[in-house]
Amino acid sequence: MHDRLAMLTGGARDVPSRQQTIRGAIDWSYELLDEAEQRLFRALGVFSGGWSVDAAESVFPDGHDAVSALESFVDKSLVGETIGPGGESRFAMLETIREYASEKLRASGEYDTGAASHADYYVAFVERFGYSMDEERDFIGLYPILIAEIDNVRRALSWSCDNANRTLALRLLAPMWQVWHWLGRQSEGAQWVSRALRIPGDAPPIVEAHAYRTAANLSLAGADKASNERCRRYYARAARLYREAGYDAGVQGCLSNIGITYANNGELEQAIRYFTHSYRVARAKDNHGASRLAVMNLSDAYFRAGDRARAVACAKKALELAHLSGAQSGVCHALYGYAKTLVDVGRLDEARPIAREAIEALIDPQTGVYMAVPMAHCVLLQARLGALAADHARVGRLLGIVEALAPIAELGFDWGHSEMYGRLVSEARSALGDDVYERECSTGASMPPEDIVAFVLSDA
């Protein structure tokens, strides 16, 4: 960033004249603004990756009309306007113009004030639209809204950590943990949490509890024994804080996730006890979303323990609970879980239409956007079905899609998923030969998002 801006300063003798002209054009446009407009323009330098009208209002000085100001900047070609995932107007600057605005903001001495307002806005934003233990939100529609602001969340996190604001950083992180997972960026989310937890001091107990639970959630899938034990300690610490705060939903969530740490270690009897207790707590509170998650965990644990009948019954029950909660993302998750369990037990004819329905349910009807990691899991299930039908070319292409959707290490594979993925790759490569497999895999990996859906559903 700084290198690019330095190239535009016009002071260096070896800077190309075109770049000097760009800087000069931005300078000229800025100088044509009156003093109030200049202040509003440079305030926008705090954003990254675009913003909404509401976001602009949060960083503008009081009394200024954000809509009029943004329309003026659009007319002057300083700002561009697009339509956001919710149908609202979104605005952005070319990066060179944004860097110029940021430079002016810093030079004015207004940067920290603007950055603090920006961070406060995005805390409220993620708490409104992100993950919540109080309700099961429908992330099919919320996911496009959240990822549109991911760069601003990163910027707010960076400022909060740089300024040692532990509470602000942790409040930004907890509602976003599933977004990092769905994007295939679990390691990035874990790094942010680790950085925030190293900030000295203590946030309010409920915020600290959310943070330790988030840290464990982002490190849980596929963890080794030592990592599972660390996650268990984090969940136990969070549960104590939740109990002190009288926050039963938090306690229940931690109990269910402690069960996952036991299941990851192969301690299935202990895992089933935790999942069962978690389900009873959630059911007593009529928390259908939490009940669904506990029953889905029970389904996986029973299957691994060899109790196929209970595994199928629990997976079916989870789907019933998902429909009761009314959240489409929960229905999608339960459809996938039910289809996967049916494949696990060999009931393929029943599994196929349910697996297809899970994919269709995952796509936001307004934007066509879908969550990368959940889609990768659905595609992997289709690859399993393809392998069972000996359609190895299709399997190769589907595995290429999985790899393109998110790095394999970020997919949250656990409970045998990693072994299954490796076996599918090995079988397809052996059946097709290296050259054909690589060609099919490359074809899948290069598909645009809309073609992925069409191909995956073509023979599903």
Coordinates of C-alpha atoms in Angstrom, one line a residue:
M1 CA 0.0 0.0 0.0
H2 CA 2.6 2.5 1.1
D3 CA 4.8 1.6 -1.9
R4 CA 2.0 2.3 -4.3
L5 CA 1.1 5.6 -2.7
A6 CA 4.8 6.6 -2.7
M7 CA 4.8 6.0 -6.5
L8 CA 2.0 8.5 -6.8
T9 CA 3.5 11.3 -4.8
G10 CA 5.1 12.9 -7.8
G11 CA 8.3 13.7 -5.9
A12 CA 10.6 11.0 -7.2
R13 CA 12.4 11.7 -10.4
D14 CA 11.9 8.1 -11.7
V15 CA 8.1 8.1 -11.2
P16 CA 6.4 7.7 -14.6
S17 CA 4.5 10.7 -15.8
R18 CA 1.2 8.8 -16.0
Q19 CA 1.4 8.0 -12.2
Q20 CA 2.3 11.6 -11.5
T21 CA -0.8 12.6 -13.5
I22 CA -3.0 10.2 -11.4
R23 CA -1.8 11.8 -8.2
G24 CA -2.3 15.2 -9.8
A25 CA -5.8 14.4 -10.8
I26 CA -6.7 13.2 -7.3
D27 CA -5.1 16.4 -5.8
W28 CA -7.0 18.5 -8.3
S29 CA -10.3 16.9 -7.5
Y30 CA -9.7 17.1 -3.7
E31 CA -8.8 20.8 -3.9
L32 CA -12.1 21.5 -5.7
L33 CA -14.0 20.3 -2.7
D34 CA -15.0 22.8 0.0
E35 CA -13.6 22.3 3.5
A36 CA -16.6 20.4 4.7
E37 CA -16.5 18.1 1.7
Q38 CA -12.8 17.5 2.1
R39 CA -13.4 16.4 5.7
L40 CA -16.1 13.9 4.6
F41 CA -14.0 12.6 1.7
R42 CA -11.0 11.9 3.9
A43 CA -13.3 10.3 6.5
L44 CA -14.0 7.6 3.9
G45 CA -10.4 6.6 3.9
V46 CA -11.0 4.5 7.0
F47 CA -13.0 1.9 5.0
S48 CA -11.7 -1.1 3.2
G49 CA -13.6 -2.9 0.5
G50 CA -16.6 -0.7 0.3
W51 CA -19.3 0.5 2.7
S52 CA -23.0 1.3 3.1
V53 CA -24.8 4.6 3.7
D54 CA -25.2 3.6 7.4
A55 CA -21.5 2.9 7.7
A56 CA -20.6 6.2 6.2
E57 CA -22.9 8.0 8.6
S58 CA -21.0 6.4 11.5
V59 CA -17.7 8.0 10.5
F60 CA -19.0 11.3 9.3
P61 CA -19.2 14.3 11.7
D62 CA -22.6 14.8 13.2
G63 CA -25.1 16.8 11.2
H64 CA -23.9 15.8 7.7
D65 CA -26.2 14.1 5.3
A66 CA -24.4 10.9 4.1
V67 CA -26.6 10.3 1.2
S68 CA -26.1 13.8 -0.3
A69 CA -22.4 13.6 0.3
L70 CA -22.0 10.2 -1.3
E71 CA -24.1 11.2 -4.3
S72 CA -21.8 14.2 -4.7
F73 CA -18.7 12.1 -4.6
V74 CA -20.2 9.7 -7.1
D75 CA -20.9 12.6 -9.5
K76 CA -17.3 13.8 -9.1
S77 CA -16.0 10.2 -9.9
L78 CA -14.3 10.0 -6.5
V79 CA -16.6 7.2 -5.3
G80 CA -18.3 4.4 -7.2
E81 CA -21.8 3.0 -6.4
T82 CA -23.0 -0.6 -6.7
I83 CA -25.9 -2.6 -5.4
G84 CA -25.2 -4.7 -2.3
P85 CA -26.4 -8.2 -1.5
G86 CA -29.4 -6.9 0.4
G87 CA -30.4 -4.7 -2.5
E88 CA -29.0 -1.6 -0.8
S89 CA -26.5 0.9 -2.3
R90 CA -22.9 0.2 -1.6
F91 CA -20.0 2.5 -2.3
A92 CA -16.3 2.1 -2.8
M93 CA -13.2 4.0 -4.0
L94 CA -10.5 2.9 -6.3
E95 CA -7.6 1.7 -4.1
T96 CA -5.4 4.6 -5.1
I97 CA -8.1 7.1 -4.2
R98 CA -8.8 5.3 -0.9
E99 CA -5.1 5.4 0.0
Y100 CA -5.1 9.2 -0.8
A101 CA -8.1 9.7 1.4
S102 CA -6.5 7.6 4.2
E103 CA -3.3 9.7 3.9
K104 CA -5.2 12.9 4.2
L105 CA -7.1 11.5 7.2
R106 CA -3.9 10.6 9.0
A107 CA -2.4 14.0 8.1
S108 CA -5.4 15.8 9.6
G109 CA -5.0 14.1 12.9
E110 CA -8.5 12.6 12.6
Y111 CA -7.6 9.0 11.9
D112 CA -8.0 7.5 15.4
T113 CA -11.3 9.2 15.9
G114 CA -12.5 7.9 12.5
A115 CA -11.1 4.4 13.1
A116 CA -12.8 4.2 16.6
S117 CA -16.1 5.1 15.1
H118 CA -15.6 2.6 12.3
A119 CA -14.8 -0.2 14.8
D120 CA -17.8 0.7 16.9
Y121 CA -20.0 0.5 13.9
Y122 CA -18.7 -2.9 12.8
V123 CA -19.1 -4.3 16.3
A124 CA -22.8 -3.4 16.2
F125 CA -22.9 -4.8 12.6
V126 CA -21.5 -8.2 13.4
E127 CA -23.5 -8.5 16.6
R128 CA -26.7 -7.8 14.6
F129 CA -26.0 -10.1 11.6
G130 CA -23.4 -12.6 12.8
Y131 CA -23.6 -15.8 14.9
S132 CA -25.7 -15.6 18.1
M133 CA -26.3 -18.2 20.8
D134 CA -29.6 -16.6 21.6
E135 CA -31.3 -17.4 18.3
E136 CA -30.6 -19.6 15.3
R137 CA -30.2 -17.0 12.5
D138 CA -30.7 -17.9 8.9
F139 CA -27.3 -17.5 7.4
I140 CA -28.3 -18.4 3.8
G141 CA -29.3 -14.7 3.4
L142 CA -27.0 -13.2 6.0
Y143 CA -23.8 -14.8 4.7
P144 CA -23.6 -12.5 1.6
I145 CA -24.2 -9.5 3.8
L146 CA -21.4 -10.5 6.2
I147 CA -18.8 -11.4 3.6
A148 CA -19.4 -8.1 1.8
E149 CA -17.9 -6.4 4.9
I150 CA -15.1 -8.9 5.7
D151 CA -12.4 -6.4 4.8
N152 CA -13.9 -3.8 7.1
V153 CA -14.1 -6.3 9.9
R154 CA -10.4 -7.1 9.4
R155 CA -9.6 -3.4 9.5
A156 CA -11.6 -2.9 12.7
L157 CA -9.9 -5.9 14.3
S158 CA -6.5 -4.6 13.3
W159 CA -7.2 -1.2 14.8
S160 CA -8.7 -2.7 18.0
C161 CA -5.7 -5.0 18.5
D162 CA -3.1 -2.2 17.7
N163 CA -4.8 0.0 20.3
A164 CA -5.0 -2.8 22.9
N165 CA -8.8 -2.7 23.1
R166 CA -9.4 -6.2 24.2
T167 CA -13.2 -5.9 24.7
L168 CA -13.7 -4.4 21.2
A169 CA -11.6 -7.0 19.5
L170 CA -13.3 -9.9 21.2
R171 CA -16.7 -8.5 20.5
L172 CA -15.8 -8.3 16.8
L173 CA -14.6 -11.9 16.8
A174 CA -17.3 -14.0 18.5
P175 CA -20.1 -13.3 16.0
M176 CA -17.8 -13.9 13.1
W177 CA -16.3 -17.3 14.0
Q178 CA -18.6 -19.2 11.7
V179 CA -18.0 -16.8 8.8
W180 CA -14.2 -17.5 9.0
H181 CA -15.1 -21.2 8.9
W182 CA -17.6 -20.9 6.0
L183 CA -15.0 -18.9 4.0
G184 CA -12.4 -21.6 4.5
R185 CA -10.3 -19.2 6.7
Q186 CA -10.4 -20.9 10.0
S187 CA -6.7 -20.4 10.5
E188 CA -7.0 -16.7 10.0
G189 CA -9.9 -16.5 12.5
A190 CA -7.9 -18.4 15.0
Q191 CA -4.9 -16.1 14.5
W192 CA -7.1 -13.1 15.2
V193 CA -8.6 -14.7 18.4
S194 CA -5.1 -15.6 19.6
R195 CA -3.9 -12.0 19.0
A196 CA -6.9 -10.5 20.8
L197 CA -6.6 -12.8 23.8
R198 CA -3.0 -11.7 24.3
I199 CA -4.2 -8.1 24.9
P200 CA -3.8 -7.4 28.6
G201 CA -6.8 -6.9 30.8
D202 CA -10.2 -8.5 31.1
A203 CA -13.3 -7.9 29.1
P204 CA -16.8 -8.4 30.7
P205 CA -17.3 -12.1 31.6
I206 CA -19.8 -12.8 28.9
V207 CA -17.4 -11.4 26.3
E208 CA -14.5 -13.4 27.7
A209 CA -16.7 -16.6 27.6
H210 CA -17.6 -16.0 24.0
A211 CA -13.9 -15.5 23.1
Y212 CA -12.6 -18.7 24.7
R213 CA -15.5 -20.6 23.0
T214 CA -14.6 -19.0 19.7
A215 CA -10.9 -19.9 20.1
A216 CA -11.8 -23.5 20.7
N217 CA -14.4 -23.6 17.9
L218 CA -11.8 -22.4 15.3
S219 CA -9.3 -25.1 16.4
L220 CA -11.7 -28.0 17.0
A221 CA -12.2 -29.8 13.7
G222 CA -9.6 -32.5 13.1
A223 CA -7.5 -31.5 16.1
D224 CA -5.0 -33.9 17.5
K225 CA -5.3 -35.2 21.1
A226 CA -3.3 -32.3 22.7
S227 CA -5.3 -29.7 20.7
N228 CA -8.5 -31.4 21.7
E229 CA -7.6 -31.2 25.4
R230 CA -6.7 -27.5 25.0
C231 CA -10.1 -26.9 23.3
R232 CA -11.8 -28.8 26.2
R233 CA -10.1 -26.5 28.7
Y234 CA -11.2 -23.4 26.7
Y235 CA -14.8 -24.7 26.7
A236 CA -14.7 -25.5 30.4
R237 CA -13.4 -22.0 31.1
A238 CA -16.1 -20.5 28.9
A239 CA -18.8 -22.7 30.6
R240 CA -17.8 -21.4 34.1
L241 CA -18.0 -17.8 32.9
Y242 CA -21.4 -18.5 31.4
R243 CA -22.7 -20.1 34.6
E244 CA -21.5 -17.1 36.6
A245 CA -23.4 -14.9 34.2
G246 CA -26.5 -17.1 34.3
Y247 CA -26.2 -17.7 30.5
D248 CA -27.7 -21.2 30.0
A249 CA -27.4 -21.1 26.2
G250 CA -23.7 -20.6 26.5
V251 CA -23.3 -23.5 29.0
Q252 CA -25.3 -25.8 26.8
G253 CA -23.2 -25.0 23.7
C254 CA -20.0 -25.6 25.5
L255 CA -21.2 -29.0 26.8
S256 CA -22.0 -30.1 23.3
N257 CA -18.6 -29.0 22.0
I258 CA -16.8 -30.7 24.9
G259 CA -18.5 -33.8 23.7
I260 CA -16.9 -33.2 20.2
T261 CA -13.4 -33.1 21.8
Y262 CA -14.1 -36.6 23.3
A263 CA -15.5 -37.9 20.1
N264 CA -12.4 -36.6 18.2
N265 CA -10.3 -38.6 20.6
G266 CA -12.4 -41.7 20.1
E267 CA -13.9 -41.6 23.6
L268 CA -17.4 -42.2 22.2
E269 CA -19.2 -43.2 25.4
Q270 CA -18.1 -40.0 27.1
A271 CA -19.0 -38.0 24.0
I272 CA -22.5 -39.5 23.9
R273 CA -23.1 -38.6 27.6
Y274 CA -22.2 -34.9 26.8
F275 CA -24.3 -34.8 23.7
T276 CA -27.3 -36.3 25.4
H277 CA -27.0 -33.9 28.4
S278 CA -26.7 -31.0 26.0
Y279 CA -29.7 -32.1 24.1
R280 CA -31.8 -32.3 27.3
V281 CA -30.8 -28.8 28.4
A282 CA -31.6 -27.3 25.0
R283 CA -34.9 -29.2 24.7
A284 CA -35.9 -27.9 28.1
K285 CA -35.4 -24.4 26.9
D286 CA -37.2 -25.0 23.6
N287 CA -34.0 -24.1 21.8
H288 CA -34.5 -26.0 18.5
G289 CA -31.3 -24.9 16.9
A290 CA -29.1 -26.1 19.8
S291 CA -31.2 -29.2 20.1
R292 CA -30.5 -29.9 16.4
L293 CA -26.8 -29.5 16.8
A294 CA -26.7 -31.9 19.8
V295 CA -28.7 -34.5 18.0
M296 CA -26.6 -34.3 14.9
N297 CA -23.5 -34.8 17.1
L298 CA -25.3 -37.8 18.6
S299 CA -26.0 -39.2 15.2
D300 CA -22.3 -39.1 14.2
A301 CA -21.2 -40.6 17.6
Y302 CA -23.7 -43.4 17.4
F303 CA -22.6 -44.3 13.9
R304 CA -19.0 -44.4 14.9
A305 CA -20.0 -46.6 17.9
G306 CA -21.7 -49.1 15.5
D307 CA -25.3 -48.2 16.4
R308 CA -26.6 -47.5 12.9
A309 CA -30.3 -47.5 13.8
R310 CA -29.8 -44.8 16.4
A311 CA -27.5 -42.8 14.0
V312 CA -30.2 -42.7 11.4
A313 CA -33.0 -41.9 13.9
C314 CA -31.0 -39.0 15.3
A315 CA -30.2 -37.6 11.9
K316 CA -33.9 -37.7 11.0
K317 CA -34.8 -36.1 14.3
A318 CA -32.2 -33.3 13.6
L319 CA -34.0 -32.5 10.4
E320 CA -37.4 -32.3 12.2
L321 CA -35.8 -29.9 14.7
A322 CA -34.3 -27.8 11.9
H323 CA -37.7 -27.3 10.3
L324 CA -39.1 -26.2 13.7
S325 CA -36.4 -23.6 14.1
G326 CA -37.3 -22.1 10.7
A327 CA -33.7 -21.2 9.7
Q328 CA -32.9 -22.3 6.2
S329 CA -29.2 -22.6 7.0
G330 CA -30.1 -25.0 9.8
V331 CA -32.3 -27.0 7.5
C332 CA -29.5 -27.2 5.0
H333 CA -27.1 -28.5 7.6
A334 CA -29.6 -31.1 8.8
L335 CA -30.3 -32.2 5.2
Y336 CA -26.6 -32.7 4.6
G337 CA -26.3 -34.6 7.9
Y338 CA -29.2 -36.9 7.2
A339 CA -28.0 -37.6 3.6
K340 CA -24.5 -38.3 4.8
T341 CA -25.8 -40.7 7.5
L342 CA -27.9 -42.6 4.9
V343 CA -24.8 -42.9 2.7
D344 CA -22.8 -44.1 5.7
V345 CA -25.3 -46.9 6.3
G346 CA -25.7 -47.8 2.6
R347 CA -29.2 -46.4 2.0
L348 CA -28.1 -44.7 -1.2
D349 CA -31.5 -44.4 -3.0
E350 CA -32.9 -42.5 0.0
A351 CA -29.7 -40.4 0.3
R352 CA -29.6 -39.0 -3.2
P353 CA -32.6 -36.7 -3.3
I354 CA -31.9 -35.5 0.2
A355 CA -28.3 -34.7 -0.7
R356 CA -29.5 -32.8 -3.7
E357 CA -32.0 -30.9 -1.6
A358 CA -29.2 -29.9 0.8
I359 CA -27.3 -28.3 -2.1
E360 CA -30.4 -26.4 -3.4
A361 CA -31.1 -25.2 0.1
L362 CA -27.6 -23.8 0.5
I363 CA -27.9 -21.2 -2.3
D364 CA -29.2 -17.7 -1.5
P365 CA -32.1 -17.2 -3.9
Q366 CA -31.5 -13.4 -4.1
T367 CA -27.8 -13.4 -4.9
G368 CA -26.9 -17.0 -5.9
V369 CA -24.1 -16.9 -3.2
Y370 CA -23.4 -19.9 -1.1
M371 CA -21.1 -20.7 1.8
A372 CA -17.8 -22.2 0.5
V373 CA -17.1 -24.8 3.1
P374 CA -20.7 -26.1 3.5
M375 CA -20.8 -26.4 -0.3
A376 CA -17.5 -28.3 -0.2
H377 CA -18.9 -30.8 2.2
C378 CA -22.0 -31.3 0.0
V379 CA -19.8 -31.7 -3.1
L380 CA -17.7 -34.3 -1.2
L381 CA -20.8 -36.2 -0.4
Q382 CA -21.7 -36.2 -4.1
A383 CA -18.2 -37.5 -4.9
R384 CA -18.8 -40.4 -2.5
L385 CA -22.0 -41.2 -4.4
G386 CA -20.2 -40.9 -7.7
A387 CA -17.5 -43.3 -6.4
L388 CA -20.1 -45.8 -5.3
A389 CA -21.5 -45.7 -8.9
A390 CA -18.0 -46.1 -10.3
D391 CA -18.3 -42.7 -12.1
H392 CA -14.6 -41.9 -11.6
A393 CA -14.4 -39.0 -14.1
R394 CA -17.2 -37.2 -12.2
V395 CA -15.5 -37.9 -8.9
G396 CA -12.3 -36.4 -10.2
R397 CA -14.1 -33.2 -11.3
L398 CA -16.0 -33.0 -8.0
L399 CA -12.8 -33.3 -6.0
G400 CA -11.3 -30.5 -8.1
I401 CA -14.4 -28.4 -7.1
V402 CA -13.8 -29.3 -3.4
E403 CA -10.2 -28.1 -3.6
A404 CA -11.2 -24.9 -5.3
L405 CA -13.9 -24.0 -2.8
A406 CA -11.5 -23.9 0.1
P407 CA -8.0 -25.2 1.1
I408 CA -8.4 -28.8 2.2
A409 CA -6.8 -28.0 5.6
E410 CA -9.5 -25.3 6.2
L411 CA -12.5 -27.5 5.5
G412 CA -12.9 -28.6 9.1
F413 CA -12.7 -32.3 8.2
D414 CA -13.0 -34.5 11.2
W415 CA -14.6 -37.8 12.3
G416 CA -13.2 -39.7 9.2
H417 CA -13.7 -37.0 6.6
S418 CA -10.0 -36.6 5.9
E419 CA -9.6 -40.3 5.4
M420 CA -12.6 -40.4 3.1
Y421 CA -11.2 -37.5 1.0
G422 CA -7.9 -39.2 0.7
R423 CA -9.5 -42.5 -0.3
L424 CA -11.6 -40.9 -2.9
V425 CA -8.6 -39.2 -4.5
S426 CA -6.6 -42.4 -4.4
E427 CA -9.4 -44.5 -6.0
A428 CA -10.2 -41.9 -8.7
R429 CA -6.5 -41.5 -9.6
S430 CA -6.0 -45.2 -9.8
A431 CA -9.1 -45.8 -12.0
L432 CA -8.4 -42.9 -14.3
G433 CA -4.7 -42.7 -14.4
D434 CA -2.7 -39.6 -13.3
D435 CA -3.1 -37.6 -16.5
V436 CA -6.9 -38.0 -16.8
Y437 CA -7.5 -37.5 -13.1
E438 CA -5.4 -34.3 -13.1
R439 CA -7.4 -33.1 -16.2
E440 CA -10.8 -33.8 -14.6
C441 CA -9.6 -32.3 -11.3
S442 CA -8.3 -29.1 -13.0
T443 CA -11.6 -28.8 -15.0
G444 CA -13.6 -28.9 -11.7
A445 CA -11.2 -26.5 -10.0
S446 CA -11.6 -23.9 -12.7
M447 CA -15.4 -23.8 -12.8
P448 CA -17.1 -20.5 -12.0
P449 CA -19.5 -20.6 -9.0
E450 CA -22.7 -20.7 -11.1
D451 CA -21.3 -23.6 -13.2
I452 CA -20.3 -25.5 -10.0
V453 CA -24.0 -25.7 -8.9
A454 CA -25.2 -26.8 -12.3
F455 CA -22.6 -29.5 -12.6
V456 CA -23.0 -30.8 -9.1
L457 CA -26.8 -31.1 -9.5
S458 CA -26.6 -32.5 -13.0
D459 CA -26.5 -36.1 -11.9
A460 CA -27.2 -35.7 -8.2

